[in-house]
mmCIF file of C-alpha atoms in Angstrom:
data_model
loop_
_atom_site.group_PDB
_atom_site.id
_atom_site.type_symbol
_atom_site.label_atom_id
_atom_site.label_comp_id
_atom_site.label_asym_id
_atom_site.label_seq_id
_atom_site.Cartn_x
_atom_site.Cartn_y
_atom_site.Cartn_z
ATOM 1 C CA UNK T 905 7.734 16.518 6.144
ATOM 2 C CA UNK T 906 5.883 15.687 2.684
ATOM 3 C CA UNK T 907 2.117 16.327 2.483
ATOM 4 C CA UNK T 908 -0.592 13.843 3.770
ATOM 5 C CA UNK T 909 -4.073 13.348 1.916
ATOM 6 C CA UNK T 910 -6.747 12.547 4.074
ATOM 7 C CA UNK T 911 -9.184 10.990 1.868
ATOM 8 C CA UNK T 912 -12.427 13.376 1.333
ATOM 9 C CA UNK T 913 -14.512 14.090 -1.992
ATOM 10 C CA UNK T 914 -12.910 17.359 -2.644
ATOM 11 C CA UNK T 915 -9.390 16.861 -2.363
ATOM 12 C CA UNK T 916 -6.658 19.225 -4.427
ATOM 13 C CA UNK T 917 -4.279 16.501 -5.311
ATOM 14 C CA UNK T 918 -1.786 16.879 -7.577
ATOM 15 C CA UNK T 919 -1.240 14.562 -10.905
ATOM 16 C CA UNK T 920 0.617 11.398 -9.685
ATOM 17 C CA UNK T 921 1.723 8.177 -10.394
ATOM 18 C CA UNK T 922 0.717 5.885 -7.027
ATOM 19 C CA UNK T 923 1.263 2.441 -5.088
ATOM 20 C CA UNK T 924 -1.853 1.659 -3.305
ATOM 21 C CA UNK T 925 -1.768 -1.049 -0.161
ATOM 22 C CA UNK T 926 -1.775 -1.658 3.205
ATOM 23 C CA UNK T 927 2.090 -1.429 3.321
ATOM 24 C CA UNK T 928 2.187 -2.897 7.210
ATOM 25 C CA UNK T 929 6.050 -2.735 7.241
ATOM 26 C CA UNK T 930 6.679 -1.016 3.845
ATOM 27 C CA UNK T 931 9.120 -4.312 3.509
ATOM 28 C CA UNK T 932 11.297 -5.167 0.498
ATOM 29 C CA UNK T 933 8.226 -6.025 -1.222
ATOM 30 C CA UNK T 934 6.795 -2.957 -0.766
ATOM 31 C CA UNK T 935 9.625 -1.154 -1.480
ATOM 32 C CA UNK T 936 9.443 -2.130 -5.313
ATOM 33 C CA UNK T 937 6.241 -0.675 -5.542
ATOM 34 C CA UNK T 938 7.745 2.517 -4.180
ATOM 35 C CA UNK T 939 10.484 2.320 -6.980
ATOM 36 C CA UNK T 940 7.924 1.296 -9.524
ATOM 37 C CA UNK T 941 6.231 4.209 -8.593
ATOM 38 C CA UNK T 942 8.920 7.021 -8.804
ATOM 39 C CA UNK T 943 10.386 5.354 -12.381
ATOM 40 C CA UNK T 944 7.017 5.616 -13.734
ATOM 41 C CA UNK T 945 6.729 9.485 -12.189
ATOM 42 C CA UNK T 946 9.950 10.522 -13.083
ATOM 43 C CA UNK T 947 9.301 9.103 -16.918
ATOM 44 C CA UNK T 948 5.854 10.797 -16.875
ATOM 45 C CA UNK T 949 6.333 13.999 -14.708
ATOM 46 C CA UNK T 950 4.035 13.272 -12.300
ATOM 47 C CA UNK T 951 4.120 12.984 -8.106
ATOM 48 C CA UNK T 952 5.109 9.992 -6.820
ATOM 49 C CA UNK T 953 2.363 9.154 -4.086
ATOM 50 C CA UNK T 954 1.318 6.446 -2.227
ATOM 51 C CA UNK T 955 -2.169 5.383 -0.943
ATOM 52 C CA UNK T 956 -2.695 3.735 1.892
ATOM 53 C CA UNK T 957 -5.319 2.703 4.625
ATOM 54 C CA UNK T 958 -5.699 3.219 8.115
ATOM 55 C CA UNK T 959 -6.668 1.495 10.076
ATOM 56 C CA UNK T 960 -4.902 -1.660 8.514
ATOM 57 C CA UNK T 961 -8.149 -3.680 6.670
ATOM 58 C CA UNK T 962 -6.670 -6.350 8.739
ATOM 59 C CA UNK T 963 -7.616 -5.021 11.735
ATOM 60 C CA UNK T 964 -11.342 -3.832 10.452
ATOM 61 C CA UNK T 965 -11.828 -7.125 8.932
ATOM 62 C CA UNK T 966 -11.368 -8.989 12.295
ATOM 63 C CA UNK T 967 -8.026 -10.961 11.749
ATOM 64 C CA UNK T 968 -7.708 -11.620 15.346
ATOM 65 C CA UNK T 969 -3.911 -12.955 14.496
ATOM 66 C CA UNK T 970 -2.821 -9.539 12.846
ATOM 67 C CA UNK T 971 -1.024 -6.769 14.935
ATOM 68 C CA UNK T 972 0.835 -4.197 12.729
ATOM 69 C CA UNK T 973 4.371 -3.621 12.051
ATOM 70 C CA UNK T 974 4.274 -0.287 11.242
ATOM 71 C CA UNK T 975 1.852 2.579 12.771
ATOM 72 C CA UNK T 976 0.546 5.369 10.003
ATOM 73 C CA UNK T 977 3.234 7.640 10.871
ATOM 74 C CA UNK T 978 5.833 5.180 10.795
ATOM 75 C CA UNK T 979 4.728 4.168 7.358
ATOM 76 C CA UNK T 980 4.674 7.970 6.489
ATOM 77 C CA UNK T 981 8.441 8.383 7.561
ATOM 78 C CA UNK T 982 9.427 5.508 5.590
ATOM 79 C CA UNK T 983 7.266 6.628 2.410
ATOM 80 C CA UNK T 984 9.755 9.918 2.764
ATOM 81 C CA UNK T 985 12.666 7.676 3.720
ATOM 82 C CA UNK T 986 12.250 5.389 0.369
ATOM 83 C CA UNK T 987 11.282 8.889 -2.219
ATOM 84 C CA UNK T 988 7.750 8.825 -1.796
ATOM 85 C CA UNK T 989 6.441 12.461 -2.052
ATOM 86 C CA UNK T 990 3.350 13.018 -1.124
ATOM 87 C CA UNK T 991 0.331 10.260 1.009
ATOM 88 C CA UNK T 992 -3.165 9.877 0.663
ATOM 89 C CA UNK T 993 -4.755 8.072 3.507
ATOM 90 C CA UNK T 994 -7.817 6.462 2.634
ATOM 91 C CA UNK T 995 -10.047 5.925 6.122
ATOM 92 C CA UNK T 996 -10.843 2.333 6.326
ATOM 93 C CA UNK T 997 -13.935 1.193 7.326
ATOM 94 C CA UNK T 998 -17.218 -0.419 7.004
ATOM 95 C CA UNK T 999 -18.498 2.193 4.403
ATOM 96 C CA UNK T 1000 -15.293 1.645 2.651
ATOM 97 C CA UNK T 1001 -15.217 -2.107 3.353
ATOM 98 C CA UNK T 1002 -18.537 -2.578 1.683
ATOM 99 C CA UNK T 1003 -17.557 -0.958 -1.627
ATOM 100 C CA UNK T 1004 -18.482 -3.009 -4.766
ATOM 101 C CA UNK T 1005 -15.282 -2.979 -6.987
ATOM 102 C CA UNK T 1006 -17.554 -0.140 -9.428
ATOM 103 C CA UNK T 1007 -18.268 2.127 -6.217
ATOM 104 C CA UNK T 1008 -14.535 1.916 -4.989
ATOM 105 C CA UNK T 1009 -13.567 3.001 -8.398
ATOM 106 C CA UNK T 1010 -15.617 5.933 -9.029
ATOM 107 C CA UNK T 1011 -16.051 7.117 -5.157
ATOM 108 C CA UNK T 1012 -12.249 6.802 -4.326
ATOM 109 C CA UNK T 1013 -9.785 6.106 -7.194
ATOM 110 C CA UNK T 1014 -11.322 8.162 -9.436
ATOM 111 C CA UNK T 1015 -11.246 11.226 -7.111
ATOM 112 C CA UNK T 1016 -7.219 11.326 -6.486
ATOM 113 C CA UNK T 1017 -6.045 12.681 -9.554
ATOM 114 C CA UNK T 1018 -4.095 9.372 -10.309
ATOM 115 C CA UNK T 1019 -2.776 8.523 -13.987
ATOM 116 C CA UNK T 1020 -1.136 5.504 -13.424
ATOM 117 C CA UNK T 1021 -1.593 3.154 -10.139
ATOM 118 C CA UNK T 1022 1.002 0.862 -9.204
ATOM 119 C CA UNK T 1023 0.254 -2.632 -7.134
ATOM 120 C CA UNK T 1024 0.985 -5.962 -6.013
ATOM 121 C CA UNK T 1025 0.600 -8.715 -8.347
ATOM 122 C CA UNK T 1026 -1.898 -10.006 -5.507
ATOM 123 C CA UNK T 1027 -3.783 -6.596 -4.964
ATOM 124 C CA UNK T 1028 -7.248 -6.549 -4.423
ATOM 125 C CA UNK T 1029 -9.767 -4.297 -3.633
ATOM 126 C CA UNK T 1030 -13.865 -3.877 -3.173
ATOM 127 C CA UNK T 1031 -15.938 -5.821 -1.162
ATOM 128 C CA UNK T 1032 -14.643 -9.230 -0.066
ATOM 129 C CA UNK T 1033 -11.662 -8.383 -2.137
ATOM 130 C CA UNK T 1034 -13.851 -9.005 -5.117
ATOM 131 C CA UNK T 1035 -11.246 -6.773 -7.137
ATOM 132 C CA UNK T 1036 -8.128 -7.365 -8.949
ATOM 133 C CA UNK T 1037 -5.431 -6.139 -11.308
ATOM 134 C CA UNK T 1038 -7.799 -7.883 -13.934
ATOM 135 C CA UNK T 1039 -10.629 -5.832 -13.047
ATOM 136 C CA UNK T 1040 -8.978 -2.567 -12.687
ATOM 137 C CA UNK T 1041 -7.557 -3.066 -16.157
ATOM 138 C CA UNK T 1042 -11.246 -3.987 -17.160
ATOM 139 C CA UNK T 1043 -12.487 -0.583 -15.575
ATOM 140 C CA UNK T 1044 -9.933 1.636 -17.408
ATOM 141 C CA UNK T 1045 -7.475 2.338 -15.007
ATOM 142 C CA UNK T 1046 -4.032 2.282 -16.643
ATOM 143 C CA UNK T 1047 -2.002 0.258 -13.770
ATOM 144 C CA UNK T 1048 2.338 -1.029 -13.101
ATOM 145 C CA UNK T 1049 1.678 -4.534 -11.760
ATOM 146 C CA UNK T 1050 4.751 -5.712 -9.600
ATOM 147 C CA UNK T 1051 5.700 -9.163 -9.599
ATOM 148 C CA UNK T 1052 5.933 -11.198 -6.279
ATOM 149 C CA UNK T 1053 9.360 -10.344 -4.268
ATOM 150 C CA UNK T 1054 11.085 -13.470 -2.811
ATOM 151 C CA UNK T 1055 13.630 -14.019 -0.371
ATOM 152 C CA UNK T 1056 15.155 -17.598 0.353
ATOM 153 C CA UNK T 1057 12.792 -18.683 -2.297
ATOM 154 C CA UNK T 1058 9.737 -17.269 -0.174
ATOM 155 C CA UNK T 1059 7.482 -14.528 -0.578
ATOM 156 C CA UNK T 1060 8.141 -11.544 1.165
ATOM 157 C CA UNK T 1061 5.348 -10.215 3.153
ATOM 158 C CA UNK T 1062 4.239 -8.808 6.726
ATOM 159 C CA UNK T 1063 3.133 -12.197 8.063
ATOM 160 C CA UNK T 1064 5.980 -13.639 7.091
ATOM 161 C CA UNK T 1065 7.981 -11.088 8.825
ATOM 162 C CA UNK T 1066 5.576 -11.330 11.671
ATOM 163 C CA UNK T 1067 6.363 -14.644 11.972
ATOM 164 C CA UNK T 1068 10.172 -14.507 11.928
ATOM 165 C CA UNK T 1069 9.667 -11.452 14.465
ATOM 166 C CA UNK T 1070 7.289 -13.922 17.150
ATOM 167 C CA UNK T 1071 10.091 -16.641 16.445
ATOM 168 C CA UNK T 1072 12.699 -14.471 17.556
ATOM 169 C CA UNK T 1073 14.536 -14.013 13.909
ATOM 170 C CA UNK T 1074 14.930 -10.279 14.462
ATOM 171 C CA UNK T 1075 17.997 -10.700 11.719
ATOM 172 C CA UNK T 1076 16.003 -12.220 9.103
ATOM 173 C CA UNK T 1077 13.323 -10.066 9.811
ATOM 174 C CA UNK T 1078 14.884 -6.802 9.350
ATOM 175 C CA UNK T 1079 16.453 -8.636 6.195
ATOM 176 C CA UNK T 1080 13.049 -8.524 4.855
ATOM 177 C CA UNK T 1081 11.924 -5.233 5.904
ATOM 178 C CA UNK T 1082 15.301 -3.594 4.389
ATOM 179 C CA UNK T 1083 15.971 -1.452 7.603
ATOM 180 C CA UNK T 1084 15.775 -2.115 11.272
ATOM 181 C CA UNK T 1085 12.622 -3.169 12.696
ATOM 182 C CA UNK T 1086 11.395 -0.996 16.087
ATOM 183 C CA UNK T 1087 7.622 -1.093 17.363
#
């Protein structure tokens, strides 16, 4: 079992390259972030890690249409399967939800011993998602951005996978996930 670090101020985390996101489903789009994380960690002799949130931010924010494809334990299992060597879990609560982009960087990101942050093209952070890849760069964070991943001309996303599952398209959902779905 890979090490799991539950965020607090004084964590002792190895120097790392980490991908960040809620990673609901750890689908093929997320797997591209993981691949980039592993490539960069190998190139820079750093530990490949994933930074995720629990509970899922969509649940805390109040998205009533949202149900999780994977719980935290399943996400950790999938991270390990795809080559991640450690997981940082940030408790997503009202405090974290209301952090400004500067506070999110100072109070969370700066505490993670992260050398390169891998994120998707549409990653947002901070209060009301005000931060994005551009603001990370402006804040001096070294990032690597993974472009949108498509299947049949449409974005691979947890929302799309949930829709396919609800419509009974299990084979397509499994294709988008890159593994067989089980709740």
